[in-house]
mmCIF file of C-alpha atoms in Angstrom:
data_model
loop_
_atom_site.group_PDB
_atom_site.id
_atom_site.type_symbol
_atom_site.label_atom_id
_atom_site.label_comp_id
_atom_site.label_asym_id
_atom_site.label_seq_id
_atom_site.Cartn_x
_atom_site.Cartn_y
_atom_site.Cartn_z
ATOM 1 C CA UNK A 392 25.097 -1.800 -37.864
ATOM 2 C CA UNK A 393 24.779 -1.082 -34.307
ATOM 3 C CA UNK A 394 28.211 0.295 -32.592
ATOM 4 C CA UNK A 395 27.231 -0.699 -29.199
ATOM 5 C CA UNK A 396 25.421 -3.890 -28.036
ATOM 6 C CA UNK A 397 24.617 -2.450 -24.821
ATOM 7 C CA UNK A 398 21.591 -0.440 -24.338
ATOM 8 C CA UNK A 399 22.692 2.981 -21.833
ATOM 9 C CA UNK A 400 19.565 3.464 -19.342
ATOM 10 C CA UNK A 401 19.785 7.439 -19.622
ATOM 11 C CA UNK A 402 19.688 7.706 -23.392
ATOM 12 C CA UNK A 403 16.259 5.568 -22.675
ATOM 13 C CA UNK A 404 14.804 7.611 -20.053
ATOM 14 C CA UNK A 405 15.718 10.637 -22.629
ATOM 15 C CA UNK A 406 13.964 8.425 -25.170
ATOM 16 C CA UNK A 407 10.970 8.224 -22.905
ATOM 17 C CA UNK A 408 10.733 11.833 -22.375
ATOM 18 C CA UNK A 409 11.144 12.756 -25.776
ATOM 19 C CA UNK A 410 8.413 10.302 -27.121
ATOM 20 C CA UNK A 411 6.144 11.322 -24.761
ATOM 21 C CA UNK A 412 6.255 15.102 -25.198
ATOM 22 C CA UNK A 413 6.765 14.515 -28.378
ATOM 23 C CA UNK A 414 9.574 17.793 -28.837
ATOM 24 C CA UNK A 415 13.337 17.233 -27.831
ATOM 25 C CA UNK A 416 12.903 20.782 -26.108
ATOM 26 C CA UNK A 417 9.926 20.113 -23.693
ATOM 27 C CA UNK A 418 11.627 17.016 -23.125
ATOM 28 C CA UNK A 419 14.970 18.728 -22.171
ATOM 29 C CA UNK A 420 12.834 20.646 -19.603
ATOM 30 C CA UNK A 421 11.619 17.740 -18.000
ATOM 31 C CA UNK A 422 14.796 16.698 -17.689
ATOM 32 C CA UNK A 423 16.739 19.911 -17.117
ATOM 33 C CA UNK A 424 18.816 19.703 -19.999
ATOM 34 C CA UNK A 425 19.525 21.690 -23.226
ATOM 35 C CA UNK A 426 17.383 20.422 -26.195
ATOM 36 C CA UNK A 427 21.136 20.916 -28.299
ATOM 37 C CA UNK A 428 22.144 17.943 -25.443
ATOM 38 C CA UNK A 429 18.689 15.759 -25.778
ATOM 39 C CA UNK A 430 19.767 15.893 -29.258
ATOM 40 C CA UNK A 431 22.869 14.504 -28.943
ATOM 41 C CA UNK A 432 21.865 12.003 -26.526
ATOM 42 C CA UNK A 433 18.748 10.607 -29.523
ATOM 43 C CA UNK A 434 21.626 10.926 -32.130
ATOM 44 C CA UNK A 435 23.856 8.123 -30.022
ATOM 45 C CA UNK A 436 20.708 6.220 -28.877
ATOM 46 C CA UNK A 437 19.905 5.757 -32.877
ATOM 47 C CA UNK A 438 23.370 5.343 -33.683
ATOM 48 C CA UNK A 439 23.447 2.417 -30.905
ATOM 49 C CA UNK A 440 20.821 0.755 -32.178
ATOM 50 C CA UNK A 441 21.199 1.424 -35.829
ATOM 51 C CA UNK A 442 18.096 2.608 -37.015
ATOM 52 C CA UNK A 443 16.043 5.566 -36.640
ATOM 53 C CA UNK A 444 13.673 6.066 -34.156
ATOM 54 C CA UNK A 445 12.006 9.593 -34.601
ATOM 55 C CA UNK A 446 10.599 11.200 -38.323
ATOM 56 C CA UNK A 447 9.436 14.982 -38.000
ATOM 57 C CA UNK A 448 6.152 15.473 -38.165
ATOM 58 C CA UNK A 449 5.089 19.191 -38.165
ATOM 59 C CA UNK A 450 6.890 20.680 -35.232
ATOM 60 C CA UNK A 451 6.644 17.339 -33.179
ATOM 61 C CA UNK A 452 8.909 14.188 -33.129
ATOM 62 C CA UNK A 453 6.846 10.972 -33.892
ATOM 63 C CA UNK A 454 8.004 7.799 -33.537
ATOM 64 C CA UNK A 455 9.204 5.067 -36.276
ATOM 65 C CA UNK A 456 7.916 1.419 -35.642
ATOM 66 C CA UNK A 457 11.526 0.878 -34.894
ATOM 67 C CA UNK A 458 10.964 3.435 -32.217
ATOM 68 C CA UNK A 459 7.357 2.571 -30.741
ATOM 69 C CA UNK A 460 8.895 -1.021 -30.393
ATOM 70 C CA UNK A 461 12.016 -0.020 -28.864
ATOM 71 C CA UNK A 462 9.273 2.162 -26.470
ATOM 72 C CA UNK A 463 7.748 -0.562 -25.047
ATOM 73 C CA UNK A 464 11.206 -2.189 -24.162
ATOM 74 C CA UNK A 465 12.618 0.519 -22.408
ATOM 75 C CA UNK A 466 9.651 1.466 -20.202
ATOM 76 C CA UNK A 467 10.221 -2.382 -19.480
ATOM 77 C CA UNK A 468 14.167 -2.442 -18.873
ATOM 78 C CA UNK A 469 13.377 0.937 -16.543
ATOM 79 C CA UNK A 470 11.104 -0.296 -14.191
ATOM 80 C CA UNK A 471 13.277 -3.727 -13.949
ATOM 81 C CA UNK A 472 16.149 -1.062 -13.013
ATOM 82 C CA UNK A 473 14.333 0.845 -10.976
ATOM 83 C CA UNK A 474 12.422 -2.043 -8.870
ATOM 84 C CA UNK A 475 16.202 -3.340 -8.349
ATOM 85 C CA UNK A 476 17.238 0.291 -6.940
ATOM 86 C CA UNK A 477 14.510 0.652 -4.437
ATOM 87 C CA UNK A 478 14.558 -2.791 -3.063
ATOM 88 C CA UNK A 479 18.062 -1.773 -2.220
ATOM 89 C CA UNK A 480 17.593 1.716 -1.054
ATOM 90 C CA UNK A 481 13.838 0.822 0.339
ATOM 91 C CA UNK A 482 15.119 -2.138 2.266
ATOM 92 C CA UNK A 483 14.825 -0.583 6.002
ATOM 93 C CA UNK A 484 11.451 0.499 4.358
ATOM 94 C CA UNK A 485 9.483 -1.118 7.432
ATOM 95 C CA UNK A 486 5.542 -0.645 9.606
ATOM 96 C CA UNK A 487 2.663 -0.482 7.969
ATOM 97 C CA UNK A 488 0.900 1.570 5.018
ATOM 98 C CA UNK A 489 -2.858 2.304 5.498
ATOM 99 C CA UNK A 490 -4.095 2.780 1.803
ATOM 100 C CA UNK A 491 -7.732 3.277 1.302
ATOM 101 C CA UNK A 492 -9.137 2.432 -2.435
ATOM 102 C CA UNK A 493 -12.564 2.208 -4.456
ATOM 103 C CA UNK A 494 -14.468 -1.045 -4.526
ATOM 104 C CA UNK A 495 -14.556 -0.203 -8.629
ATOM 105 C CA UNK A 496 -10.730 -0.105 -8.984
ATOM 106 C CA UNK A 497 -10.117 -2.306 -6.039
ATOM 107 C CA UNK A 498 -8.766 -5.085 -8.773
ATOM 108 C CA UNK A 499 -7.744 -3.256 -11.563
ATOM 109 C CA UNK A 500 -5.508 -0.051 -10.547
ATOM 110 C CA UNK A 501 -4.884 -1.089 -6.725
ATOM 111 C CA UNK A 502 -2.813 -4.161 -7.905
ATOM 112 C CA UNK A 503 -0.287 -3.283 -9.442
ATOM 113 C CA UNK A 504 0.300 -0.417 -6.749
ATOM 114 C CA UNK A 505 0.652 -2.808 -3.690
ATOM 115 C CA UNK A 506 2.669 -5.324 -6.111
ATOM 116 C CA UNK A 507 5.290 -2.612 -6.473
ATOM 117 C CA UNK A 508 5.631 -1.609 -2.684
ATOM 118 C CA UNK A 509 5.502 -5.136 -1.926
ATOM 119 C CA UNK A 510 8.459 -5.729 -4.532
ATOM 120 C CA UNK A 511 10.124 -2.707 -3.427
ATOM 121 C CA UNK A 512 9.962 -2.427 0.118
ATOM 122 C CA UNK A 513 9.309 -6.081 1.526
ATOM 123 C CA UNK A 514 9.168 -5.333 4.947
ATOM 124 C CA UNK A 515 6.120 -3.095 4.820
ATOM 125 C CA UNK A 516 2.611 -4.692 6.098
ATOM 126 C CA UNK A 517 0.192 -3.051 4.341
ATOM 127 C CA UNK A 518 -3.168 -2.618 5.604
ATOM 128 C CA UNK A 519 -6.027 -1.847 2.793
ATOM 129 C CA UNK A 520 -9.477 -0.468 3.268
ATOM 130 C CA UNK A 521 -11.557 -0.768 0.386
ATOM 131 C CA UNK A 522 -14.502 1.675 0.249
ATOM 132 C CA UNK A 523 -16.273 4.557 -1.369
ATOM 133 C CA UNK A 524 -14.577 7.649 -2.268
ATOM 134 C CA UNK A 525 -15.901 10.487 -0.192
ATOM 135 C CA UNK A 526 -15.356 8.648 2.996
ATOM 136 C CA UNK A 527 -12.233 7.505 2.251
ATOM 137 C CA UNK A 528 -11.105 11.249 1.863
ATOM 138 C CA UNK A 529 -12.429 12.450 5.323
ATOM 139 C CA UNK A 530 -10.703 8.959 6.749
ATOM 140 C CA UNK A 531 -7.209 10.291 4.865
ATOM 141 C CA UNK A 532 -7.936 14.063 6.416
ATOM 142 C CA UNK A 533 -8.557 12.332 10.202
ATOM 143 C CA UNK A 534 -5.621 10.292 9.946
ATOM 144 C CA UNK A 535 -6.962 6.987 9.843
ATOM 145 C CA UNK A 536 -5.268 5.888 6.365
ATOM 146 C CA UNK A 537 -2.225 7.057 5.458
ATOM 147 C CA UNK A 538 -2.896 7.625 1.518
ATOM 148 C CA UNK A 539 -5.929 7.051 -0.575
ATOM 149 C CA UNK A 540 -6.887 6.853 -4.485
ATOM 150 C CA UNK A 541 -9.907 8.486 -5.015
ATOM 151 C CA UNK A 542 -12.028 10.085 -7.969
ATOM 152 C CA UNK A 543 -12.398 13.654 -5.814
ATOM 153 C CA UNK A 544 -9.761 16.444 -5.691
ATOM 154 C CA UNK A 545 -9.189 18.433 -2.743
ATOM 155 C CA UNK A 546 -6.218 21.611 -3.320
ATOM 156 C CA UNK A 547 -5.587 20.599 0.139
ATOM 157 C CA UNK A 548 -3.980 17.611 -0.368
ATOM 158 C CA UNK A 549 -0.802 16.246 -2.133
ATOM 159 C CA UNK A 550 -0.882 13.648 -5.006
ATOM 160 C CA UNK A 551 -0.877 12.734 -8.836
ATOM 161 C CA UNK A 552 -3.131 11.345 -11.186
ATOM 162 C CA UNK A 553 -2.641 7.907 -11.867
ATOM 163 C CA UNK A 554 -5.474 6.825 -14.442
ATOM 164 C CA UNK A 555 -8.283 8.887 -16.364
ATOM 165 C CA UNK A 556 -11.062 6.423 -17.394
ATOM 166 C CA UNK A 557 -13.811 6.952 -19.487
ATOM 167 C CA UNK A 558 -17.879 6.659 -17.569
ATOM 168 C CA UNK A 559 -19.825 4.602 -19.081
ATOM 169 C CA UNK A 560 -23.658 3.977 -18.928
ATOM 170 C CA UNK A 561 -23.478 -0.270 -18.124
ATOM 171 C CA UNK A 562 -26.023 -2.454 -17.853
ATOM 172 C CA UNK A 563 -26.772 -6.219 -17.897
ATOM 173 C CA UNK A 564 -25.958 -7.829 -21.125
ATOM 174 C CA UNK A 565 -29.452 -9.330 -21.252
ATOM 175 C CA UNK A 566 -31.050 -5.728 -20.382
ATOM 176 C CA UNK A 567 -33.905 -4.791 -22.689
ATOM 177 C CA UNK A 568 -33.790 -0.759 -23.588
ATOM 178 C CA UNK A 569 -36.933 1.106 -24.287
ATOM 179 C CA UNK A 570 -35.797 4.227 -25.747
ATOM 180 C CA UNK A 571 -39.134 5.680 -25.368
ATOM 181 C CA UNK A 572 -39.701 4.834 -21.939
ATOM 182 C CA UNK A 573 -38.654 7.177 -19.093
ATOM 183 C CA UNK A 574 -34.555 5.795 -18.373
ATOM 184 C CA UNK A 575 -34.670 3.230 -15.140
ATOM 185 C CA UNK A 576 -31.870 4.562 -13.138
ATOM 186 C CA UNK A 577 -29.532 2.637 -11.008
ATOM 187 C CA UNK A 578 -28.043 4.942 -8.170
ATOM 188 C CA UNK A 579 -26.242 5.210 -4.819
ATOM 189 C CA UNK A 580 -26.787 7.020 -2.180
ATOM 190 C CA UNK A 581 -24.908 10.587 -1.997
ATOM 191 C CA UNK A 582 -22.644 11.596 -1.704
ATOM 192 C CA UNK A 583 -21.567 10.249 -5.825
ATOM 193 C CA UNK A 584 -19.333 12.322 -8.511
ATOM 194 C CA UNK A 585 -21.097 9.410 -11.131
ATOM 195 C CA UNK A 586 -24.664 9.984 -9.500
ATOM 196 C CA UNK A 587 -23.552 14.328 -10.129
ATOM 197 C CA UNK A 588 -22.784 13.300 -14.093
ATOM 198 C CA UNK A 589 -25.843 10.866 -14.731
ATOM 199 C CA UNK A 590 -28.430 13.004 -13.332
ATOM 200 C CA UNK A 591 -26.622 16.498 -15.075
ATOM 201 C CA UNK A 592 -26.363 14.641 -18.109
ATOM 202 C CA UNK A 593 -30.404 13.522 -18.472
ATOM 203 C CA UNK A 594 -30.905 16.740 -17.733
ATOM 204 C CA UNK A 595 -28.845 18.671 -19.996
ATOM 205 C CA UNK A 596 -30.007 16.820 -22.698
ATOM 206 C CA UNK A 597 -33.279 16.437 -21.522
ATOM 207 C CA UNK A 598 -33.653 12.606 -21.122
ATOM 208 C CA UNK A 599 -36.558 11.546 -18.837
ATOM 209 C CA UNK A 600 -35.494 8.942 -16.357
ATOM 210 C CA UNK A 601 -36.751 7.432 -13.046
ATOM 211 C CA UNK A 602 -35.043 5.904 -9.947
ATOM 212 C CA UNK A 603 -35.146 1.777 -10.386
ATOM 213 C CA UNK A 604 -32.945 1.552 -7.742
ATOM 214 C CA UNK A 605 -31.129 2.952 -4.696
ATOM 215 C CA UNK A 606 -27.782 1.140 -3.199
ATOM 216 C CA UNK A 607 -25.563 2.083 -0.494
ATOM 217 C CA UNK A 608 -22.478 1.163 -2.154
ATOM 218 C CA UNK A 609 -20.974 -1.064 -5.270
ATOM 219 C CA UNK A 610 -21.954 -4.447 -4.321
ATOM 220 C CA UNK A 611 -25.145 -3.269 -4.581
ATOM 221 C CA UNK A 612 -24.950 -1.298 -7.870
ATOM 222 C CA UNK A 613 -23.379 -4.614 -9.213
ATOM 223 C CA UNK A 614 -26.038 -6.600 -7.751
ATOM 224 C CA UNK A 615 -28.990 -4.592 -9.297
ATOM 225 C CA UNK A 616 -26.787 -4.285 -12.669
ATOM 226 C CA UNK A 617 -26.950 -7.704 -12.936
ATOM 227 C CA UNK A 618 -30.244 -8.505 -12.061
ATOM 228 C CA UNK A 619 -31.340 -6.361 -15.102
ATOM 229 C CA UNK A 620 -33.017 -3.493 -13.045
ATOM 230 C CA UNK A 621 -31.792 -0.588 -15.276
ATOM 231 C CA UNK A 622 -28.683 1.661 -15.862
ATOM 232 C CA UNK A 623 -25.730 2.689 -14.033
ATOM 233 C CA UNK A 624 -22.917 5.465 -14.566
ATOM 234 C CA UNK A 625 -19.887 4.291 -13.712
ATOM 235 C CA UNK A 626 -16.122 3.847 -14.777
ATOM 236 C CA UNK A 627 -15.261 1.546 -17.180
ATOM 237 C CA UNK A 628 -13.497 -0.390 -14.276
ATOM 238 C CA UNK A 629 -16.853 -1.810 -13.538
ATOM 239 C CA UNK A 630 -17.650 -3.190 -16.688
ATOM 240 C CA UNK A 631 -17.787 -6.909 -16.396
ATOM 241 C CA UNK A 632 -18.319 -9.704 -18.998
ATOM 242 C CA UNK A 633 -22.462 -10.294 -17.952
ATOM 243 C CA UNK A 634 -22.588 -6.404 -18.730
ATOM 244 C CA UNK A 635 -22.781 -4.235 -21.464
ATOM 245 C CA UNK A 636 -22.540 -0.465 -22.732
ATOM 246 C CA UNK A 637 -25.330 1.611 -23.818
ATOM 247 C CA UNK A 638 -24.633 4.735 -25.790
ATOM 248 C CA UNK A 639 -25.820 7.719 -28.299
ATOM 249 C CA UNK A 640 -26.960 5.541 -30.831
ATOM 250 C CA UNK A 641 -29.426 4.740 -27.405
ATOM 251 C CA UNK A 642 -30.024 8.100 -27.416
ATOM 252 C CA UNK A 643 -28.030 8.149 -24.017
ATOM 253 C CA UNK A 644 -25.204 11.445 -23.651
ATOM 254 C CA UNK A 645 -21.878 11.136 -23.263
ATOM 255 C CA UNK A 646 -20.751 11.591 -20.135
ATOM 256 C CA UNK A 647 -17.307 13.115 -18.858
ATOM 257 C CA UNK A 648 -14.154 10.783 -17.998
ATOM 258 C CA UNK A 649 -13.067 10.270 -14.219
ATOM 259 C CA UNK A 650 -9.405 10.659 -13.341
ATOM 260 C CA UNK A 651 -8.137 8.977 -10.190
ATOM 261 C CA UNK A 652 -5.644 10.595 -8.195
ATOM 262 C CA UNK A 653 -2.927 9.341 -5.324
ATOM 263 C CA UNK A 654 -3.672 11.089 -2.513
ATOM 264 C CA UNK A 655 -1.678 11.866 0.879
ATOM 265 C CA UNK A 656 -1.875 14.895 3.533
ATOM 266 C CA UNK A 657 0.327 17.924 2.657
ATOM 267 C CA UNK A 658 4.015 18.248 4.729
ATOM 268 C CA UNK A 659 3.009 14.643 6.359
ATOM 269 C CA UNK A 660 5.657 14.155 8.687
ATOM 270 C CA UNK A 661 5.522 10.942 8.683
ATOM 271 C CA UNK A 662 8.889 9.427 6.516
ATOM 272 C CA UNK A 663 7.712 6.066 5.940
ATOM 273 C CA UNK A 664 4.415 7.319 4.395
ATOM 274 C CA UNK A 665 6.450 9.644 2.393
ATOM 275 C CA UNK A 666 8.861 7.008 1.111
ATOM 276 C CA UNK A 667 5.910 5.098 0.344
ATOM 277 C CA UNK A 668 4.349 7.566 -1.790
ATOM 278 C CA UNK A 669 7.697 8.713 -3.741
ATOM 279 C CA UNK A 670 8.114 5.326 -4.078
ATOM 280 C CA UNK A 671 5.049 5.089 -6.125
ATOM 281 C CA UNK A 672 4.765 7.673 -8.157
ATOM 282 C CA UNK A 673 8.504 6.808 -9.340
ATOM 283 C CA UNK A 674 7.568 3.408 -10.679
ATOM 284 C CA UNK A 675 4.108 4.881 -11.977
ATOM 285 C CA UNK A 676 5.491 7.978 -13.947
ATOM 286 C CA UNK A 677 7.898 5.043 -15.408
ATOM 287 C CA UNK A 678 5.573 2.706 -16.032
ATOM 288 C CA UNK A 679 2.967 5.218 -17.593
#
């Protein structure tokens, strides 16, 4: 029987750790503490809730179902805790945020970014310009956004990765392949880090292809998508329900993933962008 009916919000952040290393040691690091003290802290979490929640596996600690269920509660109760700490703490958080963002994530990883700041920090007006990567990062180095998510990296810059998708080639669901026929490419304008893998990835593997279409920017790599003119490379963030995946059983090569990152300028000495951005990657790091 459980001895407490209480949850304690550090022995779940331990549990966290530890499940997602996988090793009560590496977790300990992450948490600067002694893996003889991470111990102790799993032994009363299991004896709380009366069941066990890790079998060894090898060196690593995998989770029981008991466990993996109890996972998904306490990433929940943590970011209910933590929201409720930094709309206290966050509440002079006021002014605006520029963020710039990706037309292909614009729905799908922006939104529950701006939902948190907004929950978090109600004061702050945020101002969003939605656009294509490379331009957003010379817009975040001139100063005219304030932090940006983008597919490129840049050792300049400060940030964290906050989703690695896999790139996919898409095309309309109704498309018609001819896997003999030379592969009717869908592309925008450089500069592209999906243009870069499609074109290395015929290449490499030697498939013959020819341009079907040139855009500018999404809207118009949606636009020819669905009008059937061909095949794209892109995120799986663009994949919509009139589209559809083509692969190696195609004959098509794999191509590598994208990971997108939070950026903001180095030593900014601006404090609101900075609370802003610890802000976020303290709800994401919970949350993921």
């Amino acid at each position: 029987m459980p001895s407490s009916s209480t949850l304690d919000l550090e022995l779940l952040r331990t549990f966290i750790a530890v499940a997602d290393s996988q090793s009560f040691a590496e977790a300990g690091q992450q948490l600067a503490r002694t893996q003889s003290s991470v111990t102790q802290q799993m032994q009363r979490l299991e004896h709380s809730v009366g069941v066990a929640l890790f079998q060894k596996q090898g060196r690593q600690k995998q989770l029981t179902d008991a466990g993996r269920q109890l996972l998904r509660r306490a990433r929940e109760m943590l970011a209910l805790n933590d929201d409720a700490l930094n709309s206290l703490r966050e509440d002079d958080l006021s002014g605006v945020l520029r963020i710039g963002s990706p037309h292909d994530i614009a729905d799908t990883i922006l939104p529950p970014i701006l939902s948190r700041i907004a929950r978090s920090a109600p004061r702050l007006r945020l101002e969003i310009d939605v656009g294509r990567s490379p331009f957003l990062m010379e817009d975040l180095q001139r100063g005219r956004i304030d932090m940006v998510i983008s597919t490129r990296e840049d050792p300049a810059l400060e940030g964290f990765p906050l989703r690695t998708s896999p790139v996919w080639w898409i095309c309309s669901a109704q498309y018609l392949h001819m896997p003999h026929a030379p592969l009717p490419l869908i592309l925008v304008d450089e500069p592209s880090i999906y243009r870069r893998y499609a074109l290395d990835a015929l290449e490499q593997h030697r498939v013959p292809w020819r341009q079907a279409y040139l855009a500018s920017n999404l809207i118009g790599v949606k636009a020819a998508i669905r009008a059937g003119l061909g095949v794209t490379a892109r995120s799986m963030e663009l994949l919509g329900p009139d589209m559809r995946v083509l692969g190696e059983k195609e004959g098509l090569p794999r191509l590598p993933d994208v990971t997108y990152h939070l950026w903001i300028r180095p030593n900014t000495h601006n404090l609101l962008v900075r609370k802003a951005y610890d802000l976020i990657r303290s709800n994401h790091e919970v949350a993921y």
